[in-house]
CSV table of C-alpha atoms in Angstrom, one decimal:
chain,number,residue,atom,x,y,z
A,278,UNK,CA,0.1,0.0,-0.1
A,279,UNK,CA,1.6,4.0,-0.5
A,280,UNK,CA,1.1,5.4,2.9
A,281,UNK,CA,-0.9,4.1,5.5
A,282,UNK,CA,-2.2,7.0,7.2
A,283,UNK,CA,-1.9,9.0,3.9
A,284,UNK,CA,-5.8,8.9,3.4
A,285,UNK,CA,-6.2,11.0,7.6
A,286,UNK,CA,-3.1,13.1,6.9
A,287,UNK,CA,-4.4,14.4,3.1
A,288,UNK,CA,-7.5,15.9,1.5
A,289,UNK,CA,-8.8,15.0,-1.9
A,290,UNK,CA,-8.2,16.9,-4.9
A,291,UNK,CA,-8.7,16.6,-8.4
A,292,UNK,CA,-7.6,18.3,-11.2
A,293,UNK,CA,-7.9,21.9,-12.0
A,294,UNK,CA,-8.9,23.7,-15.2
A,295,UNK,CA,-8.6,27.1,-17.4
A,296,UNK,CA,-10.2,30.0,-16.7
A,297,UNK,CA,-14.0,29.6,-18.9
A,298,UNK,CA,-13.2,33.1,-20.5
A,299,UNK,CA,-10.0,31.9,-21.6
A,300,UNK,CA,-10.8,28.4,-22.9
A,301,UNK,CA,-13.8,29.2,-24.5
A,302,UNK,CA,-11.5,30.8,-27.3
A,303,UNK,CA,-9.8,28.0,-28.3
A,304,UNK,CA,-11.1,24.0,-28.2
A,305,UNK,CA,-7.7,23.2,-26.5
A,306,UNK,CA,-7.9,20.6,-23.7
A,307,UNK,CA,-9.6,22.5,-20.5
A,308,UNK,CA,-8.0,19.9,-17.6
A,309,UNK,CA,-4.8,20.7,-15.8
A,310,UNK,CA,-2.0,18.0,-14.7
A,311,UNK,CA,-1.4,18.1,-11.3
A,312,UNK,CA,1.7,19.0,-10.1
A,313,UNK,CA,4.1,16.1,-9.4
A,314,UNK,CA,4.3,16.6,-5.9
A,315,UNK,CA,0.6,17.6,-5.1
A,316,UNK,CA,0.1,14.0,-6.9
A,317,UNK,CA,2.5,11.8,-5.2
A,318,UNK,CA,1.0,12.3,-1.9
A,319,UNK,CA,-2.2,12.0,-3.9
A,320,UNK,CA,-1.7,8.9,-4.1
A,321,UNK,CA,-0.3,8.6,-0.6
A,322,UNK,CA,-4.5,8.4,0.5
A,323,UNK,CA,-4.5,4.9,-0.9
A,324,UNK,CA,-5.6,2.4,1.8
A,325,UNK,CA,-5.2,-0.8,2.4
A,326,UNK,CA,-8.3,-2.0,1.7
A,327,UNK,CA,-8.4,-5.8,1.9
A,328,UNK,CA,-10.7,-5.4,-1.4
A,329,UNK,CA,-10.0,-2.7,-3.6
A,330,UNK,CA,-12.8,-2.4,-5.8
A,331,UNK,CA,-11.7,0.2,-7.8
A,332,UNK,CA,-10.2,-2.4,-9.2
A,333,UNK,CA,-12.9,-5.3,-9.9
A,334,UNK,CA,-15.2,-4.6,-12.9
A,335,UNK,CA,-18.6,-4.8,-11.4
A,336,UNK,CA,-21.5,-5.4,-14.1
A,337,UNK,CA,-21.7,-1.7,-14.3
A,338,UNK,CA,-21.7,-1.4,-10.6
A,339,UNK,CA,-18.9,0.7,-10.2
A,340,UNK,CA,-15.0,-0.3,-10.4
A,341,UNK,CA,-12.2,0.1,-12.9
A,342,UNK,CA,-13.9,-2.1,-16.2
A,343,UNK,CA,-10.8,-3.2,-17.8
A,344,UNK,CA,-9.5,-4.5,-14.1
A,345,UNK,CA,-6.5,-1.8,-13.7
A,346,UNK,CA,-4.4,-2.9,-10.9
A,347,UNK,CA,-4.9,0.9,-9.1
A,348,UNK,CA,-3.9,-0.2,-5.8
A,349,UNK,CA,-0.3,-1.2,-6.9
A,350,UNK,CA,0.2,1.5,-9.2
A,351,UNK,CA,-0.4,4.6,-6.6
A,352,UNK,CA,1.7,2.7,-4.4
A,353,UNK,CA,4.2,2.8,-7.0
A,354,UNK,CA,3.7,6.5,-7.2
A,355,UNK,CA,3.7,7.8,-4.0
A,356,UNK,CA,7.5,5.6,-3.8
A,357,UNK,CA,8.8,8.3,-7.2
A,358,UNK,CA,8.6,4.6,-8.6
A,359,UNK,CA,7.1,6.1,-11.9
A,360,UNK,CA,8.7,2.8,-14.4
A,361,UNK,CA,7.2,0.8,-12.7
A,362,UNK,CA,4.2,2.6,-12.2
A,363,UNK,CA,3.7,3.0,-16.2
A,364,UNK,CA,4.3,-0.7,-17.1
A,365,UNK,CA,2.2,-1.8,-14.5
A,366,UNK,CA,-0.7,0.3,-15.7
A,367,UNK,CA,0.1,-0.6,-19.3
A,368,UNK,CA,0.2,-4.6,-17.9
A,369,UNK,CA,-3.8,-3.3,-18.2
A,370,UNK,CA,-4.6,-0.5,-19.9
A,371,UNK,CA,-3.2,0.6,-24.0
A,372,UNK,CA,-3.6,3.5,-23.8
A,373,UNK,CA,-3.5,5.4,-20.2
A,374,UNK,CA,-4.0,9.1,-22.0
A,375,UNK,CA,-6.7,8.5,-23.5
A,376,UNK,CA,-9.1,6.6,-20.5
A,377,UNK,CA,-7.0,9.8,-18.2
A,378,UNK,CA,-8.1,12.0,-20.0
A,379,UNK,CA,-12.4,11.1,-21.2
A,380,UNK,CA,-13.3,7.5,-18.4
A,381,UNK,CA,-16.4,8.8,-16.4
A,382,UNK,CA,-13.8,7.0,-13.3
A,383,UNK,CA,-16.2,4.5,-12.0
A,384,UNK,CA,-12.9,3.6,-9.6
A,385,UNK,CA,-13.5,6.5,-8.0
A,386,UNK,CA,-17.2,6.3,-7.8
A,387,UNK,CA,-16.0,2.5,-6.0
A,388,UNK,CA,-13.2,3.7,-3.5
A,389,UNK,CA,-13.4,2.2,-0.2
A,390,UNK,CA,-12.0,5.2,1.3
A,391,UNK,CA,-15.5,7.1,-0.4
A,392,UNK,CA,-17.6,5.7,2.1
A,393,UNK,CA,-17.6,7.9,4.6
A,394,UNK,CA,-14.5,10.1,2.6
A,395,UNK,CA,-13.7,11.6,-0.6
A,396,UNK,CA,-12.6,8.8,-2.5
A,397,UNK,CA,-9.0,8.5,-4.0
A,398,UNK,CA,-8.4,10.9,-7.4
A,399,UNK,CA,-7.7,7.9,-9.1
A,400,UNK,CA,-8.2,8.8,-12.7
A,401,UNK,CA,-5.7,12.0,-12.4
A,402,UNK,CA,-3.0,9.8,-10.6
A,403,UNK,CA,-3.6,8.0,-14.4
A,404,UNK,CA,-3.0,10.5,-16.2
A,405,UNK,CA,0.0,12.3,-14.5
A,406,UNK,CA,1.9,8.3,-14.6
A,407,UNK,CA,1.5,8.0,-18.6
A,408,UNK,CA,2.0,12.1,-18.8
A,409,UNK,CA,5.6,11.7,-17.4
A,410,UNK,CA,6.2,8.4,-19.0
A,411,UNK,CA,5.9,10.1,-22.6
A,412,UNK,CA,7.7,13.3,-21.5
A,413,UNK,CA,10.7,11.1,-19.8
A,414,UNK,CA,11.3,9.1,-23.0
A,415,UNK,CA,9.7,5.6,-20.6
A,416,UNK,CA,7.5,4.8,-23.3
A,417,UNK,CA,9.1,3.1,-26.8
A,418,UNK,CA,7.6,0.6,-29.2
A,419,UNK,CA,7.1,-3.3,-28.4
A,420,UNK,CA,8.4,-4.8,-31.0
A,421,UNK,CA,7.5,-8.6,-31.7
A,422,UNK,CA,10.7,-10.9,-31.0
A,423,UNK,CA,9.0,-13.4,-33.7
A,424,UNK,CA,6.7,-13.0,-36.5
A,425,UNK,CA,3.9,-15.6,-36.6
A,426,UNK,CA,3.6,-15.0,-41.1
A,427,UNK,CA,-0.7,-14.5,-40.0
A,428,UNK,CA,-2.3,-11.0,-41.4
A,429,UNK,CA,-5.5,-10.3,-39.5
A,430,UNK,CA,-7.9,-7.6,-40.6
A,431,UNK,CA,-9.2,-5.3,-37.6
A,432,UNK,CA,-12.2,-3.0,-39.1
A,433,UNK,CA,-12.3,-0.1,-37.0
A,434,UNK,CA,-10.1,2.0,-35.7
A,435,UNK,CA,-11.7,3.2,-32.1
A,436,UNK,CA,-10.1,2.6,-29.1
A,437,UNK,CA,-11.3,-1.0,-28.8
A,438,UNK,CA,-9.9,-1.5,-32.6
A,439,UNK,CA,-6.3,0.4,-31.6
A,440,UNK,CA,-6.1,-1.8,-28.2
A,441,UNK,CA,-6.8,-4.5,-30.5
A,442,UNK,CA,-4.4,-4.1,-33.6
A,443,UNK,CA,-1.3,-3.0,-31.0
A,444,UNK,CA,-1.8,-6.2,-28.6
A,445,UNK,CA,-2.1,-8.7,-31.4
A,446,UNK,CA,0.6,-7.0,-33.4
A,447,UNK,CA,3.0,-7.8,-30.2
A,448,UNK,CA,1.6,-11.0,-31.0
A,449,UNK,CA,4.6,-11.3,-33.9
A,450,UNK,CA,1.0,-10.7,-36.5
A,451,UNK,CA,0.7,-8.7,-39.7
A,452,UNK,CA,-2.2,-6.3,-39.2
A,453,UNK,CA,-3.8,-4.2,-41.6
A,454,UNK,CA,-6.7,-1.7,-39.1
A,455,UNK,CA,-10.2,0.0,-41.8
A,456,UNK,CA,-11.6,2.9,-40.9
A,457,UNK,CA,-14.3,4.4,-43.5
A,458,UNK,CA,-13.5,7.9,-42.0
A,459,UNK,CA,-10.5,10.2,-43.7
A,460,UNK,CA,-8.3,9.6,-40.1
A,461,UNK,CA,-7.2,7.1,-37.4
A,462,UNK,CA,-9.6,7.1,-34.0
A,463,UNK,CA,-13.7,6.5,-35.1
A,464,UNK,CA,-15.5,8.2,-32.2
A,465,UNK,CA,-12.0,9.1,-30.2
A,466,UNK,CA,-11.3,11.4,-32.9
A,467,UNK,CA,-14.6,12.9,-34.5
A,468,UNK,CA,-17.0,12.1,-31.3
A,469,UNK,CA,-14.8,13.7,-28.6
A,470,UNK,CA,-14.1,17.2,-28.6
A,471,UNK,CA,-10.7,18.7,-28.5
A,472,UNK,CA,-11.4,20.4,-25.6
A,473,UNK,CA,-11.7,16.7,-23.7
A,474,UNK,CA,-8.7,15.2,-24.9
A,475,UNK,CA,-6.6,16.9,-28.2
A,476,UNK,CA,-5.6,14.9,-30.7
A,477,UNK,CA,-2.5,15.3,-31.0
A,478,UNK,CA,-2.3,12.1,-28.1
A,479,UNK,CA,-4.3,9.7,-30.4
A,480,UNK,CA,-1.6,10.5,-33.6
A,481,UNK,CA,1.4,10.3,-30.9
A,482,UNK,CA,-0.1,6.4,-30.2
A,483,UNK,CA,-0.5,5.4,-33.6
A,484,UNK,CA,2.7,6.9,-34.8
A,485,UNK,CA,4.4,4.1,-32.4
A,486,UNK,CA,1.6,1.7,-32.9
A,487,UNK,CA,3.1,2.0,-36.6
A,488,UNK,CA,7.0,1.3,-35.4
A,489,UNK,CA,5.1,-1.6,-34.0
A,490,UNK,CA,4.1,-3.1,-37.4
A,491,UNK,CA,0.5,-2.4,-37.7
A,492,UNK,CA,-0.5,-0.9,-40.7
A,493,UNK,CA,-3.2,1.8,-41.3
A,494,UNK,CA,-6.1,1.9,-44.3
A,495,UNK,CA,-8.3,5.1,-44.1
A,496,UNK,CA,-11.4,6.0,-46.1
A,497,UNK,CA,-12.3,1.7,-46.5
A,498,UNK,CA,-15.4,1.0,-45.8
A,499,UNK,CA,-15.9,-2.2,-45.7
A,500,UNK,CA,-19.4,-3.7,-46.5
A,501,UNK,CA,-18.6,-1.0,-49.3
A,502,UNK,CA,-15.8,-0.8,-50.0
A,503,UNK,CA,-14.7,-3.7,-49.7
A,504,UNK,CA,-16.6,-7.2,-48.7
A,505,UNK,CA,-16.3,-9.1,-46.0
A,506,UNK,CA,-15.3,-12.1,-48.6
A,507,UNK,CA,-12.5,-10.3,-49.5
A,508,UNK,CA,-11.5,-9.8,-45.5
A,509,UNK,CA,-11.6,-13.8,-45.4
A,510,UNK,CA,-10.1,-13.9,-48.8
A,511,UNK,CA,-7.0,-12.0,-48.1
A,512,UNK,CA,-6.4,-12.5,-44.3
A,513,UNK,CA,-6.0,-15.3,-42.3
A,514,UNK,CA,-8.4,-14.0,-39.5
A,515,UNK,CA,-10.9,-10.9,-39.4
A,516,UNK,CA,-11.5,-8.8,-35.9
A,517,UNK,CA,-15.3,-6.8,-35.9
A,518,UNK,CA,-14.0,-3.4,-33.5
A,519,UNK,CA,-16.9,-1.0,-35.0
A,520,UNK,CA,-19.0,1.3,-32.9
A,521,UNK,CA,-22.8,1.9,-32.2
A,522,UNK,CA,-23.6,4.3,-35.2
A,523,UNK,CA,-27.4,4.6,-35.0
A,524,UNK,CA,-28.4,7.2,-32.9
A,525,UNK,CA,-31.8,7.1,-31.1
A,526,UNK,CA,-34.5,9.8,-33.3
A,527,UNK,CA,-37.1,12.0,-32.0
A,528,UNK,CA,-40.0,10.8,-34.0
A,529,UNK,CA,-42.8,14.1,-33.7
A,530,UNK,CA,-44.2,16.5,-35.6
A,531,UNK,CA,-41.4,19.0,-37.0
A,532,UNK,CA,-38.7,16.8,-36.9
A,533,UNK,CA,-37.8,16.6,-40.4
A,534,UNK,CA,-36.9,20.6,-40.4
A,535,UNK,CA,-33.4,21.6,-41.3
A,536,UNK,CA,-31.9,23.0,-38.4
A,537,UNK,CA,-32.7,19.8,-35.8
A,538,UNK,CA,-29.6,17.8,-36.4
A,539,UNK,CA,-28.2,14.3,-34.5
A,540,UNK,CA,-25.2,14.9,-32.5
A,541,UNK,CA,-22.8,13.2,-34.3
A,542,UNK,CA,-23.7,15.1,-37.0
A,543,UNK,CA,-22.3,18.0,-35.2
A,544,UNK,CA,-19.1,17.1,-32.9
A,545,UNK,CA,-17.4,15.5,-36.1
A,546,UNK,CA,-17.0,18.6,-38.0
A,547,UNK,CA,-16.1,20.8,-34.6
A,548,UNK,CA,-13.0,18.2,-34.8
A,549,UNK,CA,-12.4,18.4,-38.4
A,550,UNK,CA,-12.4,22.4,-38.4
A,551,UNK,CA,-9.8,22.1,-36.0
A,552,UNK,CA,-8.1,20.4,-37.9
A,553,UNK,CA,-8.4,22.4,-40.6
A,554,UNK,CA,-10.6,20.4,-43.2
A,555,UNK,CA,-13.2,22.8,-45.0
A,556,UNK,CA,-16.4,22.0,-45.3
A,557,UNK,CA,-19.3,22.1,-48.0
A,558,UNK,CA,-21.6,25.0,-46.8
A,559,UNK,CA,-24.6,23.4,-47.8
A,560,UNK,CA,-23.0,20.6,-44.9
A,561,UNK,CA,-22.0,23.1,-42.2
A,562,UNK,CA,-23.6,22.8,-38.8
A,563,UNK,CA,-22.1,26.4,-36.9
A,564,UNK,CA,-24.0,27.3,-33.8
A,565,UNK,CA,-22.8,30.7,-34.4
A,566,UNK,CA,-25.0,33.4,-33.2
A,567,UNK,CA,-27.8,31.2,-33.2
A,568,UNK,CA,-30.5,29.8,-30.3
A,569,UNK,CA,-28.9,26.3,-29.6
A,570,UNK,CA,-31.1,23.5,-27.8
A,571,UNK,CA,-29.9,20.5,-27.2
A,572,UNK,CA,-31.7,17.7,-26.0
A,573,UNK,CA,-29.8,14.8,-24.2
A,574,UNK,CA,-28.5,15.6,-20.4
A,575,UNK,CA,-25.5,13.1,-21.2
A,576,UNK,CA,-21.8,13.2,-21.7
A,577,UNK,CA,-22.7,13.3,-25.0
A,578,UNK,CA,-25.2,17.1,-25.0
A,579,UNK,CA,-22.3,18.3,-22.9
A,580,UNK,CA,-20.3,18.0,-25.6
A,581,UNK,CA,-23.0,19.9,-27.7
A,582,UNK,CA,-23.1,22.4,-25.3
A,583,UNK,CA,-19.0,22.7,-25.3
A,584,UNK,CA,-18.9,23.4,-28.6
A,585,UNK,CA,-21.8,25.0,-28.8
A,586,UNK,CA,-20.6,27.9,-26.6
A,587,UNK,CA,-16.8,27.9,-28.4
A,588,UNK,CA,-18.8,28.0,-31.6
A,589,UNK,CA,-20.4,31.6,-30.1
A,590,UNK,CA,-23.8,30.8,-30.0
A,591,UNK,CA,-26.5,33.3,-28.7
A,592,UNK,CA,-27.8,31.5,-26.1
A,593,UNK,CA,-27.3,27.3,-25.5
A,594,UNK,CA,-30.2,25.2,-23.6
A,595,UNK,CA,-29.8,21.2,-22.4
A,596,UNK,CA,-33.3,19.5,-21.7
A,597,UNK,CA,-33.3,15.9,-20.1
A,598,UNK,CA,-36.4,14.2,-19.7
A,599,UNK,CA,-35.8,12.4,-16.8
A,600,UNK,CA,-35.9,14.1,-13.3
A,601,UNK,CA,-32.5,16.0,-11.8
A,602,UNK,CA,-30.5,13.4,-9.5
A,603,UNK,CA,-30.6,14.3,-5.7
A,604,UNK,CA,-27.3,16.8,-4.5
A,605,UNK,CA,-24.5,14.5,-2.6
A,606,UNK,CA,-25.7,10.6,-1.8
A,607,UNK,CA,-28.6,9.2,-3.3
A,608,UNK,CA,-29.4,5.8,-1.5
A,609,UNK,CA,-31.4,4.0,-4.5
A,610,UNK,CA,-27.1,3.4,-5.9
A,611,UNK,CA,-25.6,2.6,-2.9
A,612,UNK,CA,-21.7,2.1,-2.9
A,613,UNK,CA,-19.9,0.8,-4.7
A,614,UNK,CA,-22.6,1.6,-7.2
A,615,UNK,CA,-21.9,4.1,-9.9
A,616,UNK,CA,-23.7,7.0,-8.2
A,617,UNK,CA,-26.8,8.7,-10.0
A,618,UNK,CA,-26.6,12.3,-8.3
A,619,UNK,CA,-26.7,16.1,-9.7
A,620,UNK,CA,-23.1,16.1,-11.9
A,621,UNK,CA,-22.3,19.1,-14.0
A,622,UNK,CA,-19.5,18.2,-16.3
A,623,UNK,CA,-16.7,21.5,-17.7
A,624,UNK,CA,-19.0,22.2,-20.3
A,625,UNK,CA,-22.0,22.8,-17.8
A,626,UNK,CA,-19.8,25.3,-15.8
A,627,UNK,CA,-19.0,27.0,-18.5
A,628,UNK,CA,-22.5,28.8,-19.2
A,629,UNK,CA,-26.2,28.1,-20.5
A,630,UNK,CA,-29.3,27.0,-19.0
A,631,UNK,CA,-29.9,23.2,-17.8
A,632,UNK,CA,-33.8,21.9,-17.7
A,633,UNK,CA,-35.4,18.7,-16.5
A,634,UNK,CA,-38.5,16.7,-16.3
A,635,UNK,CA,-39.0,17.6,-19.9
A,636,UNK,CA,-40.5,16.3,-23.5
A,637,UNK,CA,-40.8,17.8,-26.3
A,638,UNK,CA,-44.0,17.7,-28.7
A,639,UNK,CA,-42.9,19.4,-31.5
A,640,UNK,CA,-41.3,21.6,-33.6
A,641,UNK,CA,-42.5,24.7,-35.5
A,642,UNK,CA,-40.4,26.4,-38.0
A,643,UNK,CA,-41.4,28.8,-41.3
A,644,UNK,CA,-39.3,28.2,-44.9
A,645,UNK,CA,-38.8,24.6,-43.7
A,646,UNK,CA,-36.3,25.4,-40.9
A,647,UNK,CA,-37.2,25.5,-37.5
A,648,UNK,CA,-37.7,28.2,-34.9
A,649,UNK,CA,-39.7,27.0,-32.0
A,650,UNK,CA,-39.6,23.6,-29.7
A,651,UNK,CA,-42.7,22.8,-27.9
A,652,UNK,CA,-42.6,20.6,-25.4
A,653,UNK,CA,-44.2,20.1,-21.9
A,654,UNK,CA,-43.1,19.1,-18.3
A,655,UNK,CA,-43.1,16.2,-17.0
A,656,UNK,CA,-43.4,13.9,-14.1
A,657,UNK,CA,-42.9,10.3,-12.8
A,658,UNK,CA,-43.7,8.0,-10.3
A,659,UNK,CA,-41.1,4.6,-10.3
A,660,UNK,CA,-40.4,4.3,-14.5
A,661,UNK,CA,-43.8,5.8,-15.1
A,662,UNK,CA,-43.6,9.0,-16.6
A,663,UNK,CA,-47.1,12.1,-16.7
A,664,UNK,CA,-47.3,15.2,-18.7
A,665,UNK,CA,-48.2,17.8,-16.2
A,666,UNK,CA,-51.3,20.1,-17.2
A,667,UNK,CA,-50.9,23.0,-18.2
A,668,UNK,CA,-47.3,23.6,-18.1
A,669,UNK,CA,-46.9,23.3,-21.9
A,670,UNK,CA,-43.9,25.7,-23.0
A,671,UNK,CA,-42.4,26.8,-26.0
A,672,UNK,CA,-38.6,27.5,-26.7
A,673,UNK,CA,-36.9,30.0,-29.7
A,674,UNK,CA,-34.4,27.3,-31.5
A,675,UNK,CA,-32.9,28.2,-34.5
A,676,UNK,CA,-30.2,24.7,-33.9
A,677,UNK,CA,-31.7,21.0,-32.1
A,678,UNK,CA,-29.2,18.5,-31.2
A,679,UNK,CA,-30.7,15.3,-30.8
A,680,UNK,CA,-28.1,13.4,-28.0
A,681,UNK,CA,-30.2,11.4,-26.8
């Protein structure tokens, strides 16, 4: 374990963020790294808890889905043994800089210290380990000792496809990753905004993987440009790592009006602009100077909020169907479950308005474009939802983003 009395002597200190007024002027990452001396004292809070629930994937009820050996690398960081820490972290996680930036940290929800105190700042320790490793040349290509002569096609270049490709290449296989988009990364690149994770972080790993022998082919849509039989004929094995890209629609009156878009039509465009791409005017979705409504209060919805604010939206309003969760602890989701509590993202801290317990009834507009959202407030009795009589409302809307 780390320092036996660390959790008694040191209070939790999480990451800080760039000032709102500054970060709204660009798409650079908003989270700041914790200084090394502060980070080591935070790692010292990891206690000898007997059963580290933080490390145990527990059917979505809390704990790390990857099975990261968290107490081990907390101890190693506290003792300044950074090279051993990154080795232990990499033993379960190919890309800790990805998870250290964007994972919601169910490990912290399951931390035993969190039963009656603030949990260990696990996510920030993880990010600092890999950041320190890159800065000090501790991460190098892992070249297979021998080649197997076998070839594998990996379809999809999101985090699962990349992790699988890296492991297969290190086992000695010849690996080719196929991606239908113009750049590698899948939704990791085009679904996660730049301000949550800058994309050079992906490119740095891709360089490592190329040195390890992985080949990448972009702009190849398997199922259209290449058939499954083509892959089976040219490769010894095929690994399917595609994401689920079918969005949930909102089939209400006026849905066909212009200005209503899925979140995953809107967010990739923002990243493409940061990369310097020019988009056809007829396909361009911009929030600049517009009243924007985001339907959906989850991570994707908050990404739409932060992106709209950076584009200079006139106003941004978030609408969530469910009731606002309770503040603090929620008896319905006790430790070590993922707590259903009121929380906001860095994007919500930047501006806009949030509404809960509302549903959309229809959209209206003129000349084929949306101008208003019409809705009603709702209440829940267990899973049963009912509309509240007399609570109808309407909101001005130039752009509606569906993040359902």
